[in-house]
Amino acid sequence: MSTNSEFSLPEKIKTTKNFGVRAKLFASFGTLIALIAGVGFIGWQNTRQLAQDADDLYKDKLTAAVNLADARATMWNLRWGLLQYIVEQDQRKELRDAEPKLYEDMNQALQSYRKTNLTAEEQQLIQKLDNSIKQYIASRPKFFELLDAGKTKEAIEYRTSTTTRFGSESVEYIGSLIKLQQQQSERKNKEIESRVNTLTILITVTLLLALSISSIVAIILGRNIAVIIFNSVKNITSSSGKIATTVSDQERTLLQQSNSVNETTGTIEELGAFTLQSAEQAETSAGGAKLALALAEGGTQTVGRTIEGISGLRDQVTAIANQIIRLSEQTSQISTVSDLVADLANQTNMLALNAGVEAARAGEQGKGFAVVAGEIRKLADQSKKSADRINSLVNEVQAAINSTVMVTDEGTKKATTGIELVEETGDVFSNIADSVNLVFLNTQQIAQSAKQQAIAVQQVVAAMNVINLGAKETAAGIVQVKDATNDLNKAAENLEAVV
């Protein structure tokens, strides 16, 4: 009964622990790979969408803003040309010759703007702008006629009531359109930032979940396999010691019974059969250890592929960070241009102030020039306010970009930490493979020794046909060999259960 119960225990182990270790191994790594593949696919989709949003932002909003800025600059040049026409009489011909080119530049800028995706509000404003520009252009010839006729005062009064009003309306409409572009760009930037934050949170949660699963699996499997292998190796060592002791006792007994070979031949042949059985069982154990080694190496390869997947995800996060940094550099360039505009406005203001002083000195003759100087100062003040507003907006955008860069950098660091932890798991699998390989080599050596022992027993059977004394001692030794062989068999089956 004792022997049957001991041999039934490995079968229980084989049907519970063996299946549990395999199931946990495949299920855990399958879940881990599925999580990483899922987050990789979602990250890829979000990255493509971010790239498309950034491209739309550049093509629609930034291009539209540049075209509107060109149109506003051309309008300012036209309005400034009227002032120059009053002051610099010797350059009137050059100013009139340059006028068609300015009309053409402004028309091209507005045509390019119309080709972008316009909202209903933008379409209404562009229609009002077209009407205002038409009125402005239509009112300019009469202004030139009055000045050419020497009617400076009438020309200035006419300009104040017509060209100045239409020009200011045109500039205001263009400014409103630029403001709409800025508002749309801000909304688009907020959408992009929201996508980046969502992607970062998703990647972080998935990596933490994968890390937790890997840690739990490594701890559970490591403990189970370590206990089973330790007990199996301990049993193999103990059984081998018992076999060696029993064989030594048998050798001494057989030397004492050298005159009675015939009666002990059957017993020694039985010993040979048990030895061959031990060799076969040892070979079976070696095959199980080899399969365990293959599974451990497969786990190491799976960890390697996991590392490659996380590395690819980290590279994608790094690429997003690089794109945001380039956007920051372009924003800095906008700030530089705005500073130049503000500086130019200050210099223009100073020139207008000096012109006003000179006009005051000229008395009655300088009144017209004083009006021109006042207009110039107003224009300079408007330019400076616009430049300050642009600088403020650029600073806000720059702060948002810096915050995004910090978030993506944190995501890259966490991905790197995940890779390091997976690499540590790979090292654990490598150590397990080395241990199983050592057990495999030892089991092969035991099988080889058992085969050599079987050969030696056969030689003893051929040489000791007359042994008949000490039958009881030999029988007791054979019982001990059987028990030790059974222990070795159970240990081998426990080791096989790990597979």
XYZ file of C-alpha atoms in Angstrom:
499
model
C 0.000 0.000 0.000
C 2.845 2.357 0.862
C 4.514 1.765 -2.467
C 1.307 2.373 -4.416
C 0.544 5.639 -2.604
C 4.069 6.935 -3.202
C 3.875 6.194 -6.898
C 0.440 7.860 -7.209
C 1.755 11.214 -5.878
C 3.761 12.153 -9.009
C 0.625 11.555 -11.118
C -1.216 14.197 -9.064
C 1.651 16.576 -9.486
C 1.672 15.896 -13.216
C -2.047 16.697 -13.579
C -2.080 19.832 -11.414
C 1.224 21.623 -11.055
C 2.514 20.755 -14.521
C -0.652 22.029 -16.168
C -0.767 25.077 -13.852
C 2.814 26.183 -14.647
C 2.282 25.866 -18.386
C -1.089 27.570 -18.269
C 0.275 30.434 -16.176
C 3.313 30.799 -18.434
C 1.366 30.969 -21.706
C -1.567 32.953 -20.291
C 0.642 35.531 -18.552
C 2.956 36.141 -21.485
C 0.028 36.031 -23.902
C -1.727 38.736 -21.868
C 1.476 40.771 -21.681
C 2.062 40.543 -25.440
C -1.597 41.411 -26.135
C -1.396 44.490 -23.897
C 1.805 45.708 -25.534
C 0.428 45.026 -29.025
C -2.788 46.857 -28.162
C -1.058 49.933 -26.789
C 1.330 49.884 -29.748
C -1.598 49.870 -32.194
C -3.429 52.631 -30.317
C -0.211 54.660 -30.083
C 0.343 54.204 -33.815
C -3.197 55.381 -34.601
C -2.913 58.421 -32.301
C 0.494 59.298 -33.730
C -0.905 59.238 -37.259
C -3.817 61.423 -36.163
C -1.446 63.866 -34.435
C 0.657 64.076 -37.576
C -2.459 64.707 -39.672
C -3.693 67.413 -37.248
C -0.303 69.117 -37.279
C -0.243 68.993 -41.087
C -3.768 70.464 -41.243
C -2.776 73.164 -38.780
C 0.174 74.102 -40.973
C -1.615 73.941 -44.310
C -4.873 75.636 -43.320
C -4.242 77.893 -40.343
C -0.595 78.876 -40.614
C -0.718 79.371 -44.394
C -3.939 81.375 -44.074
C -2.421 83.571 -41.346
C 0.678 84.222 -43.482
C -1.466 85.197 -46.482
C -3.557 87.557 -44.338
C -0.408 89.064 -42.848
C 0.944 89.652 -46.379
C -2.344 91.301 -47.406
C -2.302 93.545 -44.330
C 1.327 94.507 -44.959
C 0.473 95.392 -48.570
C -2.475 97.521 -47.384
C -0.171 99.356 -44.977
C 2.259 99.987 -47.851
C -0.575 101.424 -49.948
C -1.697 103.696 -47.108
C 1.873 104.712 -46.382
C 2.269 105.512 -50.095
C -0.437 108.172 -49.774
C 1.523 109.911 -47.028
C 4.719 109.695 -49.064
C 2.845 111.113 -52.041
C 2.022 114.178 -49.940
C 5.476 114.683 -48.461
C 7.900 113.475 -51.149
C 6.795 115.212 -54.322
C 9.914 114.222 -56.256
C 9.053 110.504 -55.837
C 5.417 110.662 -56.900
C 6.078 108.968 -60.219
C 7.843 106.044 -58.558
C 4.984 105.704 -56.061
C 2.369 105.637 -58.837
C 4.421 103.092 -60.801
C 4.695 100.801 -57.767
C 0.945 100.954 -57.087
C -0.134 98.171 -59.585
C 2.428 95.763 -58.133
C 1.028 96.336 -54.641
C -2.521 95.721 -55.894
C -1.350 92.484 -57.504
C 0.457 91.305 -54.333
C -2.575 91.975 -52.167
C -4.898 90.224 -54.630
C -2.606 87.143 -54.756
C -2.439 86.960 -50.951
C -6.230 87.147 -50.630
C -6.747 84.601 -53.430
C -4.392 82.166 -51.650
C -6.331 82.726 -48.428
C -9.650 81.975 -50.168
C -8.315 78.554 -51.257
C -8.101 77.390 -47.618
C -11.030 75.876 -45.696
C -13.104 78.942 -44.733
C -15.836 79.010 -42.112
C -19.124 80.847 -42.645
C -17.912 83.731 -40.476
C -14.687 83.994 -42.482
C -16.636 84.048 -45.741
C -18.758 86.960 -44.476
C -15.678 88.904 -43.374
C -13.812 88.276 -46.647
C -16.832 89.571 -48.560
C -16.861 92.765 -46.462
C -13.104 93.063 -46.953
C -13.480 92.811 -50.736
C -16.055 95.605 -50.759
C -13.928 97.812 -48.528
C -10.810 97.252 -50.677
C -12.762 98.057 -53.858
C -13.950 101.337 -52.306
C -10.436 102.103 -51.113
C -8.891 101.521 -54.534
C -11.660 103.480 -56.259
C -11.100 106.519 -53.990
C -7.318 106.775 -54.512
C -7.224 108.300 -58.071
C -9.142 111.421 -57.039
C -6.732 111.931 -54.128
C -3.802 111.854 -56.561
C -5.603 114.268 -58.936
C -6.149 116.805 -56.145
C -2.504 116.652 -55.072
C -1.239 116.869 -58.639
C -3.425 119.964 -59.068
C -1.783 121.540 -56.015
C -4.922 121.256 -53.859
C -3.188 119.776 -50.846
C -5.773 120.803 -48.259
C -8.701 119.446 -50.305
C -6.699 116.247 -50.917
C -6.066 115.770 -47.185
C -9.712 116.373 -46.352
C -10.760 113.988 -49.107
C -8.293 111.374 -47.830
C -9.625 111.669 -44.280
C -13.202 111.089 -45.383
C -12.552 108.340 -47.938
C -9.242 106.507 -48.287
C -8.396 106.653 -44.576
C -11.814 105.331 -43.601
C -11.856 102.577 -46.236
C -8.230 101.653 -45.525
C -8.869 101.432 -41.772
C -11.929 99.249 -42.371
C -9.874 96.962 -44.607
C -7.125 96.655 -41.990
C -9.723 95.953 -39.282
C -11.368 93.229 -41.392
C -7.981 91.635 -42.053
C -7.199 91.852 -38.328
C -10.517 90.142 -37.522
C -9.692 87.349 -39.964
C -6.248 86.905 -38.408
C -7.855 86.803 -34.969
C -10.225 84.054 -36.166
C -7.253 82.085 -37.481
C -5.545 82.459 -34.109
C -8.651 81.238 -32.261
C -8.991 78.235 -34.577
C -5.293 77.465 -34.193
C -5.621 77.601 -30.392
C -8.558 75.164 -30.505
C -6.595 72.840 -32.778
C -3.562 73.039 -30.459
C -5.758 72.156 -27.490
C -7.116 69.129 -29.382
C -3.562 67.990 -30.207
C -2.493 68.500 -26.589
C -5.503 66.505 -25.379
C -4.600 63.635 -27.726
C -0.998 63.676 -26.516
C -2.122 63.585 -22.852
C -4.526 60.701 -23.548
C -1.832 58.745 -25.380
C 0.658 59.341 -22.552
C -1.807 58.151 -19.886
C -2.689 55.070 -21.940
C 0.952 54.126 -22.459
C 1.773 54.687 -18.772
C -1.160 52.591 -17.494
C -0.418 49.759 -19.937
C 3.266 49.691 -19.050
C 2.468 49.626 -15.329
C -0.039 46.820 -15.867
C 2.438 44.827 -17.955
C 5.133 45.390 -15.331
C 2.814 44.165 -12.557
C 1.839 41.031 -14.488
C 5.475 40.262 -15.323
C 6.542 40.693 -11.692
C 3.746 38.477 -10.355
C 4.395 35.753 -12.944
C 8.148 35.834 -12.300
C 7.652 35.524 -8.528
C 5.045 32.728 -8.694
C 6.763 30.658 -11.381
C 10.174 31.231 -9.837
C 9.036 29.950 -6.457
C 7.130 26.929 -7.797
C 9.870 25.786 -10.174
C 12.632 26.432 -7.643
C 10.872 24.314 -4.961
C 10.124 21.438 -7.353
C 13.620 21.397 -8.840
C 15.222 21.635 -5.396
C 13.191 18.716 -4.006
C 13.782 16.619 -7.128
C 17.512 17.225 -7.101
C 17.607 16.446 -3.369
C 15.755 13.154 -3.904
C 18.015 12.214 -6.828
C 21.093 12.914 -4.719
C 19.756 10.888 -1.762
C 18.717 7.969 -3.986
C 22.072 7.919 -5.746
C 23.805 7.759 -2.358
C 21.634 4.853 -1.282
C 22.374 3.014 -4.528
C 26.127 3.542 -4.104
C 26.023 2.294 -0.488
C 23.947 -0.747 -1.366
C 26.182 -1.678 -4.298
C 29.266 -1.460 -2.049
C 27.644 -3.783 0.491
C 26.722 -6.169 -2.277
C 30.271 -6.174 -3.600
C 31.636 -7.135 -0.166
C 28.985 -9.831 0.195
C 29.723 -11.193 -3.255
C 33.487 -11.411 -2.438
C 32.633 -13.474 0.640
C 30.388 -15.713 -1.475
C 32.860 -16.282 -4.339
C 32.534 -20.129 -3.824
C 28.688 -20.123 -4.250
C 28.105 -18.398 -7.620
C 25.363 -20.752 -8.848
C 22.802 -19.880 -6.125
C 23.197 -16.102 -6.484
C 23.241 -15.835 -10.306
C 19.474 -15.233 -10.518
C 19.655 -12.491 -7.901
C 22.472 -10.671 -9.723
C 20.586 -10.942 -13.032
C 17.613 -9.281 -11.312
C 19.988 -6.550 -10.098
C 21.131 -6.076 -13.701
C 17.503 -5.710 -14.824
C 16.845 -3.059 -12.178
C 20.027 -1.249 -13.209
C 18.925 -1.178 -16.849
C 15.531 0.108 -15.732
C 17.276 2.842 -13.737
C 19.266 3.786 -16.857
C 16.062 4.006 -18.923
C 14.345 6.109 -16.270
C 17.381 8.386 -16.063
C 17.246 8.834 -19.851
C 13.536 9.690 -19.546
C 14.385 12.258 -16.860
C 17.107 13.699 -19.138
C 14.531 14.079 -21.923
C 12.177 15.912 -19.545
C 15.003 18.185 -18.404
C 15.856 18.917 -22.051
C 12.234 19.889 -22.743
C 12.235 22.143 -19.667
C 15.426 23.761 -20.995
C 13.748 24.396 -24.374
C 10.733 26.010 -22.664
C 13.002 28.235 -20.530
C 14.898 29.334 -23.656
C 11.563 30.044 -25.357
C 10.580 32.231 -22.406
C 13.875 34.120 -22.776
C 13.154 34.714 -26.474
C 9.636 35.932 -25.627
C 11.104 38.435 -23.162
C 13.481 39.599 -25.932
C 10.563 40.249 -28.273
C 8.785 42.101 -25.455
C 11.838 44.348 -25.069
C 11.808 45.087 -28.812
C 8.108 46.055 -28.670
C 8.581 48.435 -25.723
C 11.697 49.906 -27.395
C 9.659 50.631 -30.548
C 7.001 52.341 -28.409
C 9.687 54.433 -26.690
C 11.070 55.471 -30.102
C 7.600 56.630 -31.171
C 7.203 58.730 -28.014
C 10.697 60.206 -28.651
C 9.698 61.056 -32.244
C 6.618 62.922 -30.953
C 8.853 64.875 -28.546
C 11.211 65.806 -31.405
C 8.291 67.070 -33.515
C 7.082 69.234 -30.610
C 10.605 70.633 -30.132
C 10.741 71.618 -33.813
C 7.354 73.319 -33.394
C 8.821 75.228 -30.419
C 11.727 76.419 -32.561
C 9.356 77.696 -35.247
C 7.316 79.505 -32.588
C 10.520 81.185 -31.373
C 11.121 82.444 -34.914
C 7.634 84.008 -34.917
C 8.509 85.783 -31.665
C 11.722 87.150 -33.238
C 9.816 88.548 -36.213
C 7.264 90.120 -33.852
C 10.078 91.814 -31.894
C 11.411 93.267 -35.130
C 7.956 94.650 -35.959
C 7.682 96.224 -32.485
C 11.127 97.803 -32.838
C 10.209 99.182 -36.258
C 6.995 100.638 -34.792
C 8.988 102.423 -32.041
C 11.362 103.907 -34.594
C 8.421 105.004 -36.754
C 6.832 106.636 -33.699
C 10.020 108.586 -33.020
C 10.197 109.726 -36.639
C 6.551 110.836 -36.511
C 7.261 112.774 -33.287
C 10.205 114.542 -34.885
C 8.080 115.265 -37.946
C 5.401 116.806 -35.714
C 8.005 119.037 -34.061
C 9.288 120.179 -37.438
C 5.716 120.832 -38.591
C 5.072 122.964 -35.508
C 8.139 125.016 -36.298
C 6.929 125.546 -39.843
C 3.756 127.184 -38.537
C 0.773 127.440 -40.848
C 2.582 125.769 -43.714
C 3.349 122.703 -41.612
C -0.205 121.946 -40.509
C -0.738 119.395 -43.255
C 2.520 117.743 -42.441
C 1.531 117.673 -38.751
C -1.650 115.769 -39.663
C 0.448 113.243 -41.585
C 2.833 112.896 -38.626
C -0.112 112.238 -36.288
C -1.436 109.505 -38.574
C 1.980 107.942 -38.676
C 2.150 107.885 -34.875
C -1.266 106.252 -34.685
C -0.193 103.608 -37.153
C 3.020 103.024 -35.223
C 1.094 102.622 -31.949
C -1.267 100.105 -33.569
C 1.699 98.166 -34.954
C 3.374 98.060 -31.523
C 0.174 96.837 -29.823
C -0.247 94.098 -32.446
C 3.362 93.016 -31.996
C 2.934 92.905 -28.201
C -0.197 90.782 -28.602
C 1.667 88.387 -30.934
C 4.509 88.088 -28.380
C 2.010 87.268 -25.644
C 0.365 84.572 -27.745
C 3.754 83.127 -28.728
C 4.782 82.950 -25.044
C 1.569 81.078 -24.171
C 2.109 78.622 -27.034
C 5.752 78.186 -25.984
C 4.701 77.397 -22.388
C 2.198 74.788 -23.611
C 4.846 73.211 -25.858
C 7.359 73.066 -22.973
C 4.764 71.328 -20.794
C 4.097 68.798 -23.574
C 7.826 68.126 -23.994
C 8.107 67.381 -20.259
C 5.174 64.930 -20.439
C 6.616 63.061 -23.462
C 10.034 62.949 -21.794
C 8.464 61.373 -18.701
C 6.763 58.793 -20.935
C 10.122 57.941 -22.552
C 11.722 57.478 -19.120
C 8.934 55.149 -17.989
C 9.279 53.102 -21.197
C 13.030 52.809 -20.519
C 12.307 51.648 -16.951
C 9.911 49.012 -18.332
C 12.630 47.726 -20.679
C 15.075 47.403 -17.775
C 12.563 45.411 -15.716
C 11.780 43.086 -18.657
C 15.531 42.595 -19.163
C 15.797 41.542 -15.499
C 12.995 39.002 -16.136
C 15.028 37.725 -19.105
C 18.028 37.257 -16.824
C 15.837 35.195 -14.441
C 14.763 32.925 -17.318
C 18.403 32.604 -18.394
C 19.398 31.504 -14.879
C 16.548 28.972 -14.837
C 17.734 27.611 -18.195
C 21.265 27.229 -16.841
C 19.988 25.347 -13.768
C 17.799 23.018 -15.846
C 20.716 22.413 -18.218
C 22.885 21.410 -15.253
C 20.201 18.952 -14.071
C 20.013 17.589 -17.623
C 23.777 16.989 -17.741
C 23.788 15.320 -14.308
C 20.882 13.063 -15.301
C 22.748 12.031 -18.457
C 25.778 11.165 -16.369
C 23.579 9.070 -14.041
C 22.130 7.225 -17.044
C 25.612 6.541 -18.431
C 26.817 5.303 -15.050
C 23.772 3.062 -14.731
C 24.478 1.553 -18.166
C 28.093 0.914 -17.211
C 26.893 -0.667 -13.965
C 24.554 -2.967 -15.914
C 27.473 -4.074 -18.094
C 29.561 -4.728 -14.984
C 26.726 -6.773 -13.412
C 26.492 -8.917 -16.547
C 30.215 -9.556 -16.320
C 29.775 -10.502 -12.638
C 26.931 -12.899 -13.601
C 29.234 -14.620 -16.131
C 32.086 -14.893 -13.596
C 30.114 -15.783 -10.444
C 27.968 -18.816 -11.410
C 28.824 -20.738 -8.196
C 27.744 -18.207 -5.487
C 25.095 -19.619 -3.077
C 26.079 -18.300 0.392
C 24.782 -15.044 1.832
C 21.411 -15.249 0.002
C 19.629 -13.369 2.758
C 22.201 -10.492 2.750
C 21.989 -10.298 -1.057
C 18.147 -10.285 -0.955
C 18.188 -7.500 1.658
C 20.584 -5.545 -0.549
C 18.319 -6.019 -3.544
C 15.353 -4.652 -1.490
C 17.380 -1.573 -0.625
C 18.322 -1.134 -4.310
C 14.623 -1.401 -5.233
C 13.622 1.230 -2.655
C 16.394 3.554 -3.754
C 15.416 3.017 -7.395
C 11.766 3.831 -6.564
C 12.870 7.052 -4.864
C 14.935 7.935 -7.924
C 11.903 7.200 -10.096
C 9.662 9.505 -8.030
C 12.282 12.250 -8.101
C 12.549 11.930 -11.880
C 8.751 12.135 -12.245
C 8.652 15.236 -10.013
C 11.288 16.827 -12.238
C 9.240 15.849 -15.292
C 6.187 17.507 -13.699
C 7.940 20.878 -13.993
C 7.810 20.522 -17.776
